[in-house]
Coordinates of C-alpha atoms and ligand atoms in Angstrom, one line a residue:
M17 CA 9.0 -19.9 1.3
T18 CA 10.8 -18.9 -1.4
A19 CA 8.9 -17.3 -4.6
Q20 CA 9.4 -19.8 -8.1
L21 CA 8.8 -17.4 -10.6
P22 CA 12.6 -15.7 -11.8
G23 CA 11.4 -12.4 -11.7
P24 CA 9.1 -10.1 -10.2
V25 CA 5.5 -11.0 -11.5
I26 CA 4.0 -7.7 -12.5
I27 CA 0.3 -7.1 -12.4
A28 CA -2.6 -4.6 -13.2
I29 CA -5.4 -4.2 -11.1
A30 CA -7.5 -2.5 -13.3
N31 CA -10.8 -1.6 -14.0
Q32 CA -12.3 1.6 -15.9
K33 CA -16.0 1.6 -13.4
G34 CA -15.0 3.9 -10.1
G35 CA -15.5 2.3 -6.9
V36 CA -15.5 -2.0 -7.4
G37 CA -12.3 -2.7 -5.1
K38 CA -9.2 -2.0 -7.1
T39 CA -7.2 -0.1 -4.8
T40 CA -8.0 -2.1 -1.8
T41 CA -7.3 -5.3 -3.4
A42 CA -3.9 -3.6 -5.0
I43 CA -3.8 -3.0 -1.0
N44 CA -4.4 -5.7 1.1
L45 CA -3.3 -8.0 -1.7
G46 CA -0.2 -6.5 -1.3
A47 CA -0.1 -7.1 2.2
A48 CA -1.6 -10.9 1.6
L49 CA 1.9 -11.7 -0.6
A50 CA 4.1 -9.2 1.7
E51 CA 2.9 -11.3 4.9
I52 CA 3.4 -15.1 3.2
D53 CA 7.2 -13.4 2.5
Q54 CA 7.0 -12.3 -0.5
Q55 CA 9.1 -9.3 -1.8
V56 CA 6.0 -7.1 -3.0
L57 CA 5.9 -3.1 -4.7
V58 CA 2.5 -1.9 -5.6
I59 CA 2.4 1.5 -7.4
D60 CA 0.2 3.7 -7.4
L61 CA -0.7 5.0 -11.0
D62 CA -4.2 7.0 -10.1
P63 CA -4.0 10.6 -8.8
Q64 CA -6.4 10.2 -6.2
G65 CA -3.0 8.4 -4.2
N66 CA -6.1 6.4 -2.6
A67 CA -3.7 3.5 -2.5
S68 CA -1.0 5.4 -0.8
T69 CA -2.6 6.5 2.0
G70 CA -4.3 3.1 2.2
L71 CA -0.5 2.3 3.2
G72 CA 1.1 4.8 5.0
L73 CA 1.8 7.4 2.8
P74 CA 0.0 10.8 3.6
P75 CA 0.4 13.4 0.3
D76 CA 3.5 15.2 2.3
M77 CA 5.3 12.0 2.8
R78 CA 5.4 11.2 -0.8
G79 CA 8.6 12.3 -2.4
R80 CA 9.5 11.1 -6.2
T81 CA 6.3 9.9 -6.9
T82 CA 5.1 8.0 -9.8
Y83 CA 4.2 11.8 -11.6
D84 CA 7.6 12.0 -11.7
V85 CA 9.0 8.8 -13.0
L86 CA 5.9 8.9 -16.2
T87 CA 7.2 12.6 -16.6
D88 CA 9.9 13.6 -16.2
G89 CA 12.1 9.6 -15.9
V90 CA 13.1 10.2 -12.4
P91 CA 14.3 6.1 -11.8
L92 CA 11.6 4.5 -10.6
G93 CA 14.1 3.2 -7.5
E94 CA 13.9 6.6 -6.4
A95 CA 10.3 6.9 -6.0
L96 CA 10.2 4.1 -3.5
Q97 CA 9.4 4.0 -0.1
E98 CA 9.6 1.5 3.0
S99 CA 5.9 0.9 4.1
C100 CA 3.4 0.5 7.4
V101 CA 3.9 -3.5 6.1
R102 CA 7.5 -5.5 6.3
N103 CA 8.4 -6.9 2.8
L104 CA 5.5 -4.0 0.5
W105 CA 7.0 -1.0 -1.2
V106 CA 4.8 2.1 -2.4
A107 CA 5.4 4.1 -5.6
P108 CA 3.3 6.5 -4.6
S109 CA 1.2 9.1 -6.5
T110 CA -0.3 12.8 -6.0
V111 CA -3.0 15.2 -7.7
D112 CA -0.2 16.2 -10.3
L113 CA -0.8 12.8 -12.3
S114 CA -4.0 13.6 -13.3
G115 CA -1.6 16.0 -16.1
A116 CA 0.5 13.4 -17.1
D117 CA -2.1 11.8 -20.6
V118 CA -2.0 15.6 -20.9
E119 CA 2.0 16.5 -20.8
L120 CA 3.1 12.9 -23.0
V121 CA 1.0 13.9 -25.6
D122 CA 3.7 14.7 -28.4
D123 CA 5.9 11.4 -26.4
P124 CA 5.4 8.5 -28.8
E125 CA 6.7 5.8 -26.4
R126 CA 4.4 8.3 -23.7
A127 CA 2.6 4.7 -23.6
Q128 CA 5.7 2.6 -22.7
R129 CA 7.1 5.1 -19.7
L130 CA 6.1 2.5 -16.8
S131 CA 7.4 -0.3 -18.6
I132 CA 10.6 1.5 -19.6
A133 CA 11.4 2.4 -16.4
L134 CA 10.5 -1.3 -14.5
D135 CA 12.5 -2.7 -17.1
S136 CA 15.6 0.0 -15.8
L137 CA 14.6 -1.1 -12.6
V138 CA 15.3 -4.8 -12.7
D139 CA 18.2 -3.7 -14.6
A140 CA 20.0 -1.2 -11.9
G141 CA 19.4 -4.4 -9.7
T142 CA 17.9 -1.8 -7.1
P143 CA 15.7 -4.3 -4.9
G144 CA 16.2 -6.7 -7.7
R145 CA 14.3 -8.0 -5.0
F146 CA 10.8 -7.6 -5.3
D147 CA 8.1 -11.0 -6.7
F148 CA 5.2 -9.4 -7.2
I149 CA 4.5 -5.5 -8.4
L150 CA 0.8 -4.1 -8.8
I151 CA 0.0 -1.3 -10.1
D152 CA -2.8 0.4 -8.7
C153 CA -5.2 2.2 -11.7
P154 CA -7.2 4.9 -12.1
P155 CA -11.2 4.1 -12.7
S156 CA -10.9 5.5 -16.9
L157 CA -9.6 4.2 -19.8
N158 CA -6.6 6.1 -20.2
L159 CA -3.2 6.6 -20.6
L160 CA -2.0 5.6 -16.9
T161 CA -4.2 2.5 -17.8
L162 CA -2.5 1.5 -20.9
N163 CA 0.9 2.1 -19.2
A164 CA -0.5 -0.3 -16.6
M165 CA -1.1 -3.0 -19.3
T166 CA 2.5 -2.1 -21.0
A167 CA 4.3 -3.0 -18.1
A168 CA 1.9 -5.4 -17.0
H169 CA 2.3 -9.4 -17.5
A170 CA -1.0 -9.4 -16.9
V171 CA -4.2 -7.9 -15.5
I172 CA -6.3 -8.4 -12.6
V173 CA -9.8 -7.1 -13.0
P174 CA -12.2 -6.2 -9.4
L175 CA -15.8 -7.3 -10.8
Q176 CA -18.4 -5.5 -7.7
C177 CA -20.9 -7.9 -6.5
E178 CA -24.0 -6.0 -8.2
F179 CA -26.2 -5.3 -11.2
F180 CA -24.4 -4.8 -14.2
A181 CA -21.7 -5.8 -12.8
L182 CA -20.5 -7.6 -16.7
E183 CA -21.3 -3.6 -18.1
G184 CA -18.3 -2.0 -19.1
L185 CA -16.2 -5.6 -18.8
S186 CA -15.9 -6.0 -22.4
Q187 CA -14.5 -2.1 -23.3
L188 CA -12.3 -3.9 -20.9
L189 CA -11.0 -6.8 -22.2
N190 CA -11.2 -5.2 -25.5
T191 CA -8.6 -2.2 -24.1
V192 CA -6.3 -5.8 -23.3
K193 CA -7.2 -7.2 -26.6
L194 CA -5.3 -4.3 -28.4
V195 CA -3.1 -3.7 -25.6
Q196 CA -2.1 -7.3 -26.9
Q197 CA -2.0 -6.3 -30.7
R198 CA 0.1 -2.7 -30.5
L199 CA 2.1 -2.9 -27.1
N200 CA 2.6 -5.9 -25.0
T201 CA 1.9 -9.1 -26.5
D202 CA 2.5 -10.9 -24.3
L203 CA -0.7 -9.4 -21.5
K204 CA -2.8 -11.9 -19.4
I205 CA -6.3 -11.8 -17.8
H206 CA -4.8 -13.5 -14.5
G207 CA -8.6 -13.2 -13.2
I208 CA -11.1 -11.8 -12.0
A209 CA -12.1 -10.8 -8.4
L210 CA -15.7 -11.0 -6.9
T211 CA -15.1 -8.2 -4.7
M212 CA -17.9 -6.4 -2.0
F213 CA -20.3 -10.2 -1.8
D214 CA -22.8 -9.6 0.0
Q215 CA -24.0 -12.8 2.0
R216 CA -27.4 -11.6 3.0
N217 CA -28.1 -9.5 -0.3
N218 CA -29.9 -12.1 -2.8
L219 CA -28.6 -10.5 -5.5
S220 CA -24.9 -10.5 -4.8
G221 CA -25.3 -14.7 -5.4
Q222 CA -26.9 -14.0 -7.9
V223 CA -24.6 -11.5 -9.9
A224 CA -21.0 -13.8 -8.7
D225 CA -23.1 -17.2 -10.4
D226 CA -23.7 -15.4 -13.3
V227 CA -20.7 -13.7 -13.6
R228 CA -19.1 -17.6 -12.7
E229 CA -20.9 -19.3 -15.6
T230 CA -19.5 -16.5 -18.5
L231 CA -16.3 -16.4 -17.1
G232 CA -15.5 -19.6 -16.0
D233 CA -12.2 -19.9 -13.7
L234 CA -11.3 -17.4 -14.7
V235 CA -13.1 -16.0 -11.3
Y236 CA -11.0 -16.6 -7.8
R237 CA -12.8 -18.6 -6.1
T238 CA -12.1 -16.0 -3.7
V239 CA -14.7 -14.3 -3.0
I240 CA -14.2 -10.8 -1.5
P241 CA -17.5 -10.0 1.2
R242 CA -18.5 -7.2 1.5
N243 CA -16.7 -5.8 4.9
V244 CA -16.9 -3.0 6.9
R245 CA -13.4 -3.6 8.6
L246 CA -11.9 -2.5 4.9
S247 CA -13.4 0.1 4.7
E248 CA -12.8 1.3 8.0
A249 CA -8.5 0.5 7.7
P250 CA -8.2 3.6 5.7
S251 CA -9.1 5.9 7.1
H252 CA -6.4 4.7 10.1
A253 CA -3.3 4.3 6.8
M254 CA -3.0 0.6 6.8
P255 CA -4.2 -2.4 5.3
A256 CA -6.9 -4.2 6.5
L257 CA -4.0 -7.4 7.3
L258 CA -2.5 -5.2 10.1
Y259 CA -6.0 -2.7 11.5
D260 CA -8.0 -6.5 12.1
S261 CA -5.8 -9.1 11.2
A262 CA -8.0 -11.4 11.8
C263 CA -11.4 -9.7 10.4
A264 CA -13.3 -11.6 7.3
G265 CA -12.0 -9.8 5.0
S266 CA -8.9 -9.5 5.6
Q267 CA -9.1 -13.5 5.5
A268 CA -10.4 -13.2 2.2
Y269 CA -7.5 -11.2 1.0
R270 CA -5.6 -13.9 2.5
N271 CA -7.2 -17.0 0.5
L272 CA -6.8 -15.1 -3.2
A273 CA -3.4 -13.7 -2.4
R274 CA -2.8 -17.8 -2.4
E275 CA -4.7 -18.5 -5.3
V276 CA -2.4 -14.8 -7.1
F277 CA 0.6 -16.9 -6.1
D278 CA -0.2 -20.2 -6.6
R279 CA -1.7 -19.2 -10.4
G280 CA 1.8 -17.0 -10.6
F281 CA 2.8 -16.0 -14.0
L282 CA -0.2 -19.3 -16.0
P283 CA -3.0 -17.4 -16.1
N284 CA -5.9 -18.8 -18.3
P285 CA -5.0 -17.8 -22.1
A286 CA -6.2 -13.8 -22.7
E287 CA -7.8 -15.6 -25.9
R288 CA -10.5 -16.8 -23.7
A289 CA -11.4 -14.5 -22.0
L290 CA -11.1 -12.4 -24.9
D291 CA -13.8 -15.1 -26.2
V292 CA -16.0 -14.1 -23.7
T293 CA -16.3 -10.5 -25.5
Q294 CA -17.8 -11.5 -28.5
A295 CA -20.8 -13.9 -26.4
Ligands
LIG458 P1 -11.9 3.9 -7.7 O1 -12.6 4.3 -9.3 O2 -11.9 5.7 -7.3 O3 -10.3 4.3 -7.7 P2 -11.4 1.9 -7.0 O4 -11.9 0.8 -7.6 O5 -10.5 1.6 -6.1 O6 -12.1 3.1 -6.4 P3 -11.6 0.7 -3.6 O7 -11.6 2.6 -3.2 O8 -11.3 0.0 -3.2 O9 -12.6 0.6 -5.3 O10 -13.3 0.8 -3.1 C1 -14.7 1.9 -3.4 C2 -15.3 2.1 -1.7 O11 -15.4 0.8 -1.1 C3 -13.4 2.6 -0.5 O12 -14.7 3.8 0.8 C4 -13.3 1.2 -0.3 O13 -13.4 1.3 1.2 C5 -14.7 0.5 0.6 N1 -14.7 -1.1 0.1 C6 -13.5 -1.8 -0.7 N2 -13.8 -2.7 -1.0 C7 -14.8 -3.3 0.4 C8 -15.4 -4.1 0.9 N3 -14.8 -6.0 0.2 N4 -16.3 -4.5 1.9 C9 -16.5 -3.2 1.9 N5 -15.6 -1.9 1.8 C10 -15.3 -1.8 0.5
LIG459 MG1 -8.9 3.0 -6.4

């Protein structure tokens, strides 16, 4: 299969709520896209470095990191490392990245640092080979998330199927709107991914129904189930797709990858999502 798209689709995986499945989605959606022969880069933009660990890069193997790229202008190409998955590369992070906000405070281009680094990666033709670039964001609407949204074509929002799932979503969508106005006019919402769906729990089903009613087809058809294999895989330093290829979580991320691939550059207009904030 070949990509139908002219250059990489750059997607920020963002939600300022902690523990909603951003990193699990970055790792396993990345692995699932790689499995269908897409060339994928995961950029770890979270100082926690969970995406780096979960893709087989322990801290002592990280070399150049996204911190060096953002604060020292190190070319992104120098930070790329092969992950444990074929076709999947990582730009790792370390805890140093938590200092980037403060270090960049006087830089007038501080929100564009990642975008500039990605432009020169593509210009250098280095791995002009990527079809998808997924950016794992920290649980905050801080400068790192702004960098991701400024560099991205679209945002995927993981939403945990629990009470208060929609809480904070309007703040997130307002940030997207702000980025559209000031930094990246073309930014779109690619889709909303329901995560940690628990079949045995009525609440999960109710929340999923509510979210679909509110957000319509912005929500991907695929629902990611709560699945213990997804949570075990990072401690084995690999995506669930390698750890247990047949588990329900791996299958769900394959289905999500198919939807993301098919949606390509043509997500729902962000305005639709933004209307929801006024609802
Ligand atoms: P943070 O905001 O801290 O970066 P996050 O949004 O990236 O968190 P994850 O790290 O992906 O969230 O997930 C939080 C925890 O839930 C992790 O322990 C992860 O292994 C687990 N988890 C994520 N998705 C699932 C799932 N579908 N089923 C079971 N466990 C999951
Ligand atoms: Mg995370």
